[in-house]
PDB file of C-alpha atoms in Angstrom:
ATOM      1  CA  MET L  32      -7.729 -14.588  25.071  1.00 44.00           C
ATOM      2  CA  LEU L  33      -4.343 -14.370  24.129  1.00 49.00           C
ATOM      3  CA  LYS L  34      -5.385 -13.758  20.554  1.00 61.00           C
ATOM      4  CA  ASP L  35      -7.863 -10.825  21.866  1.00 88.00           C
ATOM      5  CA  THR L  36      -4.865  -9.705  24.314  1.00 89.00           C
ATOM      6  CA  ARG L  37      -2.390  -9.364  21.336  1.00 90.00           C
ATOM      7  CA  GLN L  38      -5.031  -7.613  19.288  1.00 92.00           C
ATOM      8  CA  LYS L  39      -5.813  -4.818  21.659  1.00 93.00           C
ATOM      9  CA  ILE L  40      -2.398  -4.356  21.924  1.00 93.00           C
ATOM     10  CA  LEU L  41      -1.807  -3.464  18.273  1.00 95.00           C
ATOM     11  CA  THR L  42      -4.765  -1.469  17.865  1.00 94.00           C
ATOM     12  CA  ALA L  43      -3.654   0.388  20.141  1.00 94.00           C
ATOM     13  CA  ALA L  44      -0.568   0.993  19.360  1.00 94.00           C
ATOM     14  CA  ILE L  45      -1.662   1.962  15.532  1.00 95.00           C
ATOM     15  CA  GLU L  46      -3.965   4.674  16.945  1.00 93.00           C
ATOM     16  CA  LEU L  47      -1.270   6.509  19.367  1.00 93.00           C
ATOM     17  CA  PHE L  48       1.628   6.135  16.980  1.00 94.00           C
ATOM     18  CA  ASN L  49      -0.506   8.038  14.372  1.00 92.00           C
ATOM     19  CA  SER L  50      -1.847  10.532  16.857  1.00 91.00           C
ATOM     20  CA  LYS L  51       1.256  10.757  19.025  1.00 91.00           C
ATOM     21  CA  GLY L  52       4.343   9.012  16.670  1.00 88.00           C
ATOM     22  CA  PHE L  53       6.587   6.331  17.365  1.00 89.00           C
ATOM     23  CA  THR L  54       8.997   8.220  19.664  1.00 89.00           C
ATOM     24  CA  GLY L  55       6.188  10.306  21.312  1.00 91.00           C
ATOM     25  CA  THR L  56       4.106   7.136  22.845  1.00 91.00           C
ATOM     26  CA  SER L  57       4.933   5.036  25.543  1.00 90.00           C
ATOM     27  CA  VAL L  58       4.956   1.375  26.659  1.00 92.00           C
ATOM     28  CA  ARG L  59       2.613   2.408  29.532  1.00 92.00           C
ATOM     29  CA  GLU L  60       0.475   4.464  27.261  1.00 93.00           C
ATOM     30  CA  ILE L  61      -0.466   1.385  25.096  1.00 93.00           C
ATOM     31  CA  ALA L  62      -0.553  -0.704  28.017  1.00 91.00           C
ATOM     32  CA  SER L  63      -3.251   1.349  29.031  1.00 91.00           C
ATOM     33  CA  LYS L  64      -5.331   1.986  26.184  1.00 92.00           C
ATOM     34  CA  ALA L  65      -4.897  -1.563  25.608  1.00 89.00           C
ATOM     35  CA  ASP L  66      -6.024  -2.179  29.039  1.00 90.00           C
ATOM     36  CA  VAL L  67      -3.548  -4.826  29.330  1.00 90.00           C
ATOM     37  CA  ASN L  68      -0.595  -5.528  31.811  1.00 89.00           C
ATOM     38  CA  VAL L  69       2.842  -3.822  30.264  1.00 90.00           C
ATOM     39  CA  ALA L  70       4.475  -7.005  30.891  1.00 91.00           C
ATOM     40  CA  HIS L  71       1.794  -8.025  27.573  1.00 90.00           C
ATOM     41  CA  ILE L  72       3.601  -5.832  24.830  1.00 91.00           C
ATOM     42  CA  SER L  73       7.378  -7.444  25.718  1.00 90.00           C
ATOM     43  CA  TYR L  74       6.159 -10.891  25.832  1.00 90.00           C
ATOM     44  CA  TYR L  75       4.652 -10.595  22.546  1.00 90.00           C
ATOM     45  CA  PHE L  76       6.580  -8.138  20.979  1.00 90.00           C
ATOM     46  CA  LYS L  77       9.862  -7.412  22.963  1.00 90.00           C
ATOM     47  CA  GLY L  78       8.922  -4.075  23.606  1.00 89.00           C
ATOM     48  CA  LYS L  79       7.771  -0.469  21.782  1.00 91.00           C
ATOM     49  CA  GLY L  80      10.784  -1.320  18.792  1.00 92.00           C
ATOM     50  CA  GLY L  81       9.335  -5.013  18.033  1.00 93.00           C
ATOM     51  CA  LEU L  82       5.449  -3.773  17.772  1.00 94.00           C
ATOM     52  CA  LEU L  83       6.231  -1.407  15.352  1.00 94.00           C
ATOM     53  CA  GLU L  84       8.464  -4.009  13.703  1.00 94.00           C
ATOM     54  CA  PHE L  85       5.664  -6.671  13.675  1.00 95.00           C
ATOM     55  CA  LEU L  86       3.275  -3.887  11.834  1.00 96.00           C
ATOM     56  CA  VAL L  87       5.524  -2.539   9.570  1.00 96.00           C
ATOM     57  CA  SER L  88       6.270  -6.486   8.374  1.00 95.00           C
ATOM     58  CA  TYR L  89       2.629  -7.494   8.801  1.00 95.00           C
ATOM     59  CA  TYR L  90       1.343  -4.642   6.229  1.00 97.00           C
ATOM     60  CA  TYR L  91       4.069  -5.119   3.861  1.00 97.00           C
ATOM     61  CA  GLU L  92       4.119  -8.984   3.885  1.00 96.00           C
ATOM     62  CA  GLY L  93       0.215  -8.569   2.965  1.00 97.00           C
ATOM     63  CA  TYR L  94       0.913  -5.632   0.495  1.00 98.00           C
ATOM     64  CA  ILE L  95       3.370  -7.512  -1.636  1.00 97.00           C
ATOM     65  CA  LYS L  96       1.834 -10.720  -1.707  1.00 97.00           C
ATOM     66  CA  LEU L  97      -1.330  -9.317  -3.484  1.00 97.00           C
ATOM     67  CA  ILE L  98       1.135  -8.182  -6.005  1.00 98.00           C
ATOM     68  CA  GLU L  99       2.637 -11.288  -6.164  1.00 97.00           C
ATOM     69  CA  ASP L 100      -0.807 -13.130  -6.770  1.00 96.00           C
ATOM     70  CA  ASN L 101      -1.948 -10.770  -9.564  1.00 96.00           C
ATOM     71  CA  TYR L 102       1.846 -11.184 -11.203  1.00 96.00           C
ATOM     72  CA  SER L 103       0.982 -14.446 -11.600  1.00 95.00           C
ATOM     73  CA  LEU L 104      -2.053 -13.723 -13.721  1.00 94.00           C
ATOM     74  CA  LEU L 105       0.162 -12.546 -16.143  1.00 92.00           C
ATOM     75  CA  GLN L 106       0.117 -16.285 -18.027  1.00 89.00           C
ATOM     76  CA  TYR L 107      -3.684 -15.671 -18.442  1.00 90.00           C
ATOM     77  CA  SER L 108      -3.665 -11.958 -19.349  1.00 91.00           C
ATOM     78  CA  ASN L 109      -1.911  -9.186 -20.558  1.00 94.00           C
ATOM     79  CA  VAL L 110       0.147  -6.590 -18.727  1.00 95.00           C
ATOM     80  CA  HIS L 111      -2.397  -3.832 -18.891  1.00 95.00           C
ATOM     81  CA  ALA L 112      -4.927  -5.927 -17.046  1.00 95.00           C
ATOM     82  CA  VAL L 113      -2.802  -6.860 -14.232  1.00 96.00           C
ATOM     83  CA  LEU L 114      -1.524  -3.434 -13.554  1.00 97.00           C
ATOM     84  CA  SER L 115      -5.412  -2.389 -13.650  1.00 96.00           C
ATOM     85  CA  LYS L 116      -5.835  -5.028 -11.316  1.00 97.00           C
ATOM     86  CA  ILE L 117      -3.126  -4.519  -8.721  1.00 97.00           C
ATOM     87  CA  ILE L 118      -4.129  -0.823  -8.383  1.00 97.00           C
ATOM     88  CA  LEU L 119      -7.427  -1.630  -7.691  1.00 97.00           C
ATOM     89  CA  ASP L 120      -6.363  -4.254  -5.291  1.00 97.00           C
ATOM     90  CA  ILE L 121      -3.230  -1.698  -3.525  1.00 97.00           C
ATOM     91  CA  LEU L 122      -6.301   0.752  -3.621  1.00 97.00           C
ATOM     92  CA  ASN L 123      -8.939  -1.537  -1.656  1.00 96.00           C
ATOM     93  CA  TYR L 124      -6.262  -3.121   0.833  1.00 97.00           C
ATOM     94  CA  GLN L 125      -5.252   0.504   2.102  1.00 96.00           C
ATOM     95  CA  HIS L 126      -9.146   1.523   2.440  1.00 95.00           C
ATOM     96  CA  GLU L 127      -9.176  -1.712   4.685  1.00 95.00           C
ATOM     97  CA  ASN L 128      -6.221  -0.884   6.866  1.00 96.00           C
ATOM     98  CA  ARG L 129      -6.611   2.977   6.581  1.00 94.00           C
ATOM     99  CA  GLN L 130      -5.185   3.447  10.033  1.00 94.00           C
ATOM    100  CA  LEU L 131      -2.247   0.776   9.610  1.00 96.00           C
ATOM    101  CA  SER L 132      -1.826   2.676   6.075  1.00 96.00           C
ATOM    102  CA  ARG L 133      -1.055   5.935   7.684  1.00 95.00           C
ATOM    103  CA  LEU L 134       1.224   4.420   9.934  1.00 95.00           C
ATOM    104  CA  VAL L 135       3.261   2.726   7.599  1.00 95.00           C
ATOM    105  CA  TYR L 136       3.840   5.260   5.067  1.00 95.00           C
ATOM    106  CA  ARG L 137       4.587   7.986   7.484  1.00 92.00           C
ATOM    107  CA  GLU L 138       7.591   5.367   8.964  1.00 92.00           C
ATOM    108  CA  VAL L 139       8.732   4.570   5.882  1.00 91.00           C
ATOM    109  CA  THR L 140       9.984   8.404   5.732  1.00 91.00           C
ATOM    110  CA  VAL L 141      12.295   8.019   8.286  1.00 89.00           C
ATOM    111  CA  ASP L 142      15.839   6.933   8.383  1.00 89.00           C
ATOM    112  CA  SER L 143      16.297   3.841  10.223  1.00 89.00           C
ATOM    113  CA  ILE L 144      17.469   0.604  10.486  1.00 91.00           C
ATOM    114  CA  LEU L 145      13.839  -1.115  10.623  1.00 88.00           C
ATOM    115  CA  ILE L 146      12.876   0.724   7.316  1.00 91.00           C
ATOM    116  CA  ARG L 147      15.951   0.337   5.727  1.00 93.00           C
ATOM    117  CA  GLU L 148      15.412  -2.978   5.725  1.00 92.00           C
ATOM    118  CA  VAL L 149      12.154  -2.560   4.841  1.00 93.00           C
ATOM    119  CA  MET L 150      13.790  -0.947   1.686  1.00 92.00           C
ATOM    120  CA  THR L 151      15.788  -3.869   0.953  1.00 94.00           C
ATOM    121  CA  THR L 152      13.123  -6.727   1.466  1.00 94.00           C
ATOM    122  CA  TYR L 153       9.596  -5.407   0.647  1.00 96.00           C
ATOM    123  CA  LEU L 154      10.047  -2.056  -1.434  1.00 96.00           C
ATOM    124  CA  THR L 155      12.972  -3.600  -3.544  1.00 96.00           C
ATOM    125  CA  LYS L 156      10.173  -6.724  -4.644  1.00 96.00           C
ATOM    126  CA  GLU L 157       7.510  -4.289  -5.306  1.00 97.00           C
ATOM    127  CA  LYS L 158      10.194  -2.086  -7.448  1.00 97.00           C
ATOM    128  CA  TYR L 159      10.974  -5.668  -9.362  1.00 97.00           C
ATOM    129  CA  TYR L 160       7.428  -6.645 -10.240  1.00 97.00           C
ATOM    130  CA  ILE L 161       6.113  -3.014 -11.295  1.00 97.00           C
ATOM    131  CA  LYS L 162       9.339  -2.496 -13.197  1.00 97.00           C
ATOM    132  CA  SER L 163       9.341  -5.668 -14.961  1.00 97.00           C
ATOM    133  CA  LEU L 164       5.580  -5.382 -15.939  1.00 97.00           C
ATOM    134  CA  PHE L 165       5.945  -1.812 -17.364  1.00 97.00           C
ATOM    135  CA  GLU L 166       9.155  -3.541 -19.052  1.00 97.00           C
ATOM    136  CA  GLN L 167       7.070  -6.174 -20.598  1.00 95.00           C
ATOM    137  CA  GLY L 168       4.111  -3.844 -21.454  1.00 95.00           C
ATOM    138  CA  ILE L 169       6.667  -1.164 -23.567  1.00 95.00           C
ATOM    139  CA  LYS L 170       8.324  -4.577 -24.662  1.00 94.00           C
ATOM    140  CA  GLU L 171       5.288  -6.100 -26.168  1.00 92.00           C
ATOM    141  CA  GLY L 172       4.289  -2.507 -27.710  1.00 92.00           C
ATOM    142  CA  TYR L 173       1.404  -2.011 -24.613  1.00 93.00           C
ATOM    143  CA  TYR L 174       2.972   1.597 -23.547  1.00 95.00           C
ATOM    144  CA  ARG L 175       4.736   4.533 -24.980  1.00 94.00           C
ATOM    145  CA  LYS L 176       8.341   3.944 -23.863  1.00 94.00           C
ATOM    146  CA  ALA L 177       8.859   6.150 -20.727  1.00 94.00           C
ATOM    147  CA  PHE L 178      11.543   6.588 -17.935  1.00 97.00           C
ATOM    148  CA  ILE L 179      10.231   3.795 -15.842  1.00 97.00           C
ATOM    149  CA  PRO L 180      11.685   4.906 -12.396  1.00 97.00           C
ATOM    150  CA  HIS L 181       9.558   8.492 -13.129  1.00 97.00           C
ATOM    151  CA  LEU L 182       6.275   5.735 -13.812  1.00 97.00           C
ATOM    152  CA  ILE L 183       6.697   4.149 -10.550  1.00 97.00           C
ATOM    153  CA  ILE L 184       7.119   7.437  -8.452  1.00 97.00           C
ATOM    154  CA  GLN L 185       4.162   8.379 -10.667  1.00 97.00           C
ATOM    155  CA  LEU L 186       1.872   5.020  -9.531  1.00 97.00           C
ATOM    156  CA  ARG L 187       3.563   4.881  -5.584  1.00 96.00           C
ATOM    157  CA  SER L 188       2.790   8.781  -5.459  1.00 96.00           C
ATOM    158  CA  LEU L 189      -1.162   8.318  -6.718  1.00 97.00           C
ATOM    159  CA  LEU L 190      -1.342   5.122  -4.476  1.00 97.00           C
ATOM    160  CA  HIS L 191      -0.209   6.077  -1.368  1.00 96.00           C
ATOM    161  CA  THR L 192      -0.819   9.780  -0.859  1.00 95.00           C
ATOM    162  CA  PRO L 193      -4.734   9.560   0.272  1.00 95.00           C
ATOM    163  CA  TYR L 194      -3.773   7.207   2.786  1.00 95.00           C
ATOM    164  CA  LEU L 195      -0.403   9.224   3.888  1.00 93.00           C
ATOM    165  CA  GLN L 196      -2.453  12.261   4.346  1.00 92.00           C
ATOM    166  CA  PRO L 197      -6.032  11.727   5.340  1.00 89.00           C
ATOM    167  CA  GLN L 198      -6.092  15.074   7.055  1.00 89.00           C
ATOM    168  CA  TYR L 199      -4.814  16.986   4.022  1.00 91.00           C
ATOM    169  CA  MET L 200      -7.705  15.014   1.996  1.00 91.00           C
ATOM    170  CA  SER L 201     -10.472  15.665   4.578  1.00 91.00           C
ATOM    171  CA  GLU L 202      -9.589  19.256   5.810  1.00 92.00           C
ATOM    172  CA  VAL L 203      -7.994  20.513   2.907  1.00 95.00           C
ATOM    173  CA  LEU L 204      -9.910  18.713  -0.063  1.00 91.00           C
ATOM    174  CA  HIS L 205     -12.963  17.849   1.685  1.00 92.00           C
ATOM    175  CA  ILE L 206     -12.257  14.465   0.240  1.00 90.00           C
ATOM    176  CA  GLN L 207     -13.512  11.620   2.278  1.00 88.00           C
ATOM    177  CA  SER L 208     -10.967   8.793   1.766  1.00 86.00           C
ATOM    178  CA  HIS L 209     -12.731   6.770   4.504  1.00 87.00           C
ATOM    179  CA  GLU L 210     -15.772   6.326   2.450  1.00 88.00           C
ATOM    180  CA  ALA L 211     -16.344   3.431   0.243  1.00 86.00           C
ATOM    181  CA  TYR L 212     -16.943   5.140  -2.463  1.00 90.00           C
ATOM    182  CA  PHE L 213     -14.155   6.873  -2.805  1.00 94.00           C
ATOM    183  CA  VAL L 214     -12.040   3.768  -3.376  1.00 94.00           C
ATOM    184  CA  HIS L 215     -14.839   3.416  -6.939  1.00 93.00           C
ATOM    185  CA  GLN L 216     -14.141   6.717  -7.998  1.00 94.00           C
ATOM    186  CA  TYR L 217     -10.435   6.998  -7.201  1.00 96.00           C
ATOM    187  CA  TYR L 218      -9.931   4.114  -9.289  1.00 96.00           C
ATOM    188  CA  LYS L 219     -11.196   5.276 -12.647  1.00 95.00           C
ATOM    189  CA  GLU L 220      -9.092   8.388 -12.147  1.00 95.00           C
ATOM    190  CA  LEU L 221      -6.229   5.767 -11.914  1.00 96.00           C
ATOM    191  CA  LYS L 222      -7.201   4.247 -14.573  1.00 95.00           C
ATOM    192  CA  ILE L 223      -7.141   6.947 -17.019  1.00 95.00           C
ATOM    193  CA  TRP L 224      -3.535   7.856 -15.527  1.00 96.00           C
ATOM    194  CA  LEU L 225      -2.833   4.119 -16.964  1.00 96.00           C
ATOM    195  CA  ASN L 226      -4.684   4.087 -19.956  1.00 95.00           C
ATOM    196  CA  SER L 227      -2.720   7.255 -20.920  1.00 94.00           C
ATOM    197  CA  LEU L 228       0.416   5.494 -21.152  1.00 95.00           C
ATOM    198  CA  LEU L 229      -0.953   3.155 -23.851  1.00 95.00           C
ATOM    199  CA  ILE L 230      -0.001   3.575 -27.045  1.00 90.00           C
ATOM    200  CA  GLU L 231      -2.825   4.571 -29.499  1.00 70.00           C
ATOM    201  CA  SER L 232      -3.543   1.793 -31.473  1.00 57.00           C
ATOM    202  CA  TYR L 233      -3.644   0.210 -27.955  1.00 55.00           C
ATOM    203  CA  SER L 234      -6.036   2.780 -26.160  1.00 51.00           C
ATOM    204  CA  ARG L 235      -8.854   1.744 -28.781  1.00 45.00           C
ATOM    205  CA  ASP L 236      -9.076  -2.195 -28.597  1.00 50.00           C
ATOM    206  CA  GLU L 237     -11.528  -3.304 -26.566  1.00 40.00           C
ATOM    207  CA  LYS L 238      -9.202  -6.840 -26.337  1.00 44.00           C
ATOM    208  CA  ILE L 239      -7.153  -4.549 -23.267  1.00 48.00           C
ATOM    209  CA  ALA L 240     -10.116  -5.765 -20.572  1.00 49.00           C
ATOM    210  CA  VAL L 241      -9.353  -4.891 -16.895  1.00 46.00           C
ATOM    211  CA  ILE L 242      -9.694  -8.200 -14.761  1.00 42.00           C
ATOM    212  CA  ARG L 243     -12.757  -7.337 -12.477  1.00 42.00           C
TER     213      ARG L 243
END
């Protein structure tokens, strides 16, 4: 019962924060939607701020773990295959956590103490792993020389935009990013982008295989 109560609060908060914004949502509204007592929110999360902090931290813990897990595969595989797998896993992670992804990515655009901490911890780790992979790929001759911060900007934009702006995707582009087929199709396009970084000799090399 305790776990059910906690999960109901989280689910209600994600929905309300997405539709009304963090500042526009009250603790009472969250409690009402979750059908729990207001005191439960204080008990589990120490208020609305603690609730948001938990959601953002929970999301990035999983996000960074999947990058770290794939990074460890370098001892068995090549840089290009590892980066390809990271891209696929992030797409799947975002798809499985669509509502939370939208909330977190939107909150990261706000300058707050919480987000500064997120930048210092989680996003600095993300930069370290992705930067290291691109650096190694260039050093080993897989990728053409490029300004790595620009590559990171491009990659993050390509990965996050569909889940940051689902309404734009559906209402303007008429793409249903919540459908499972979207991940499969979009991954093909992201592989084309990543393959465009390959030096020509490697782009024809069948040994540069994506980890399935």
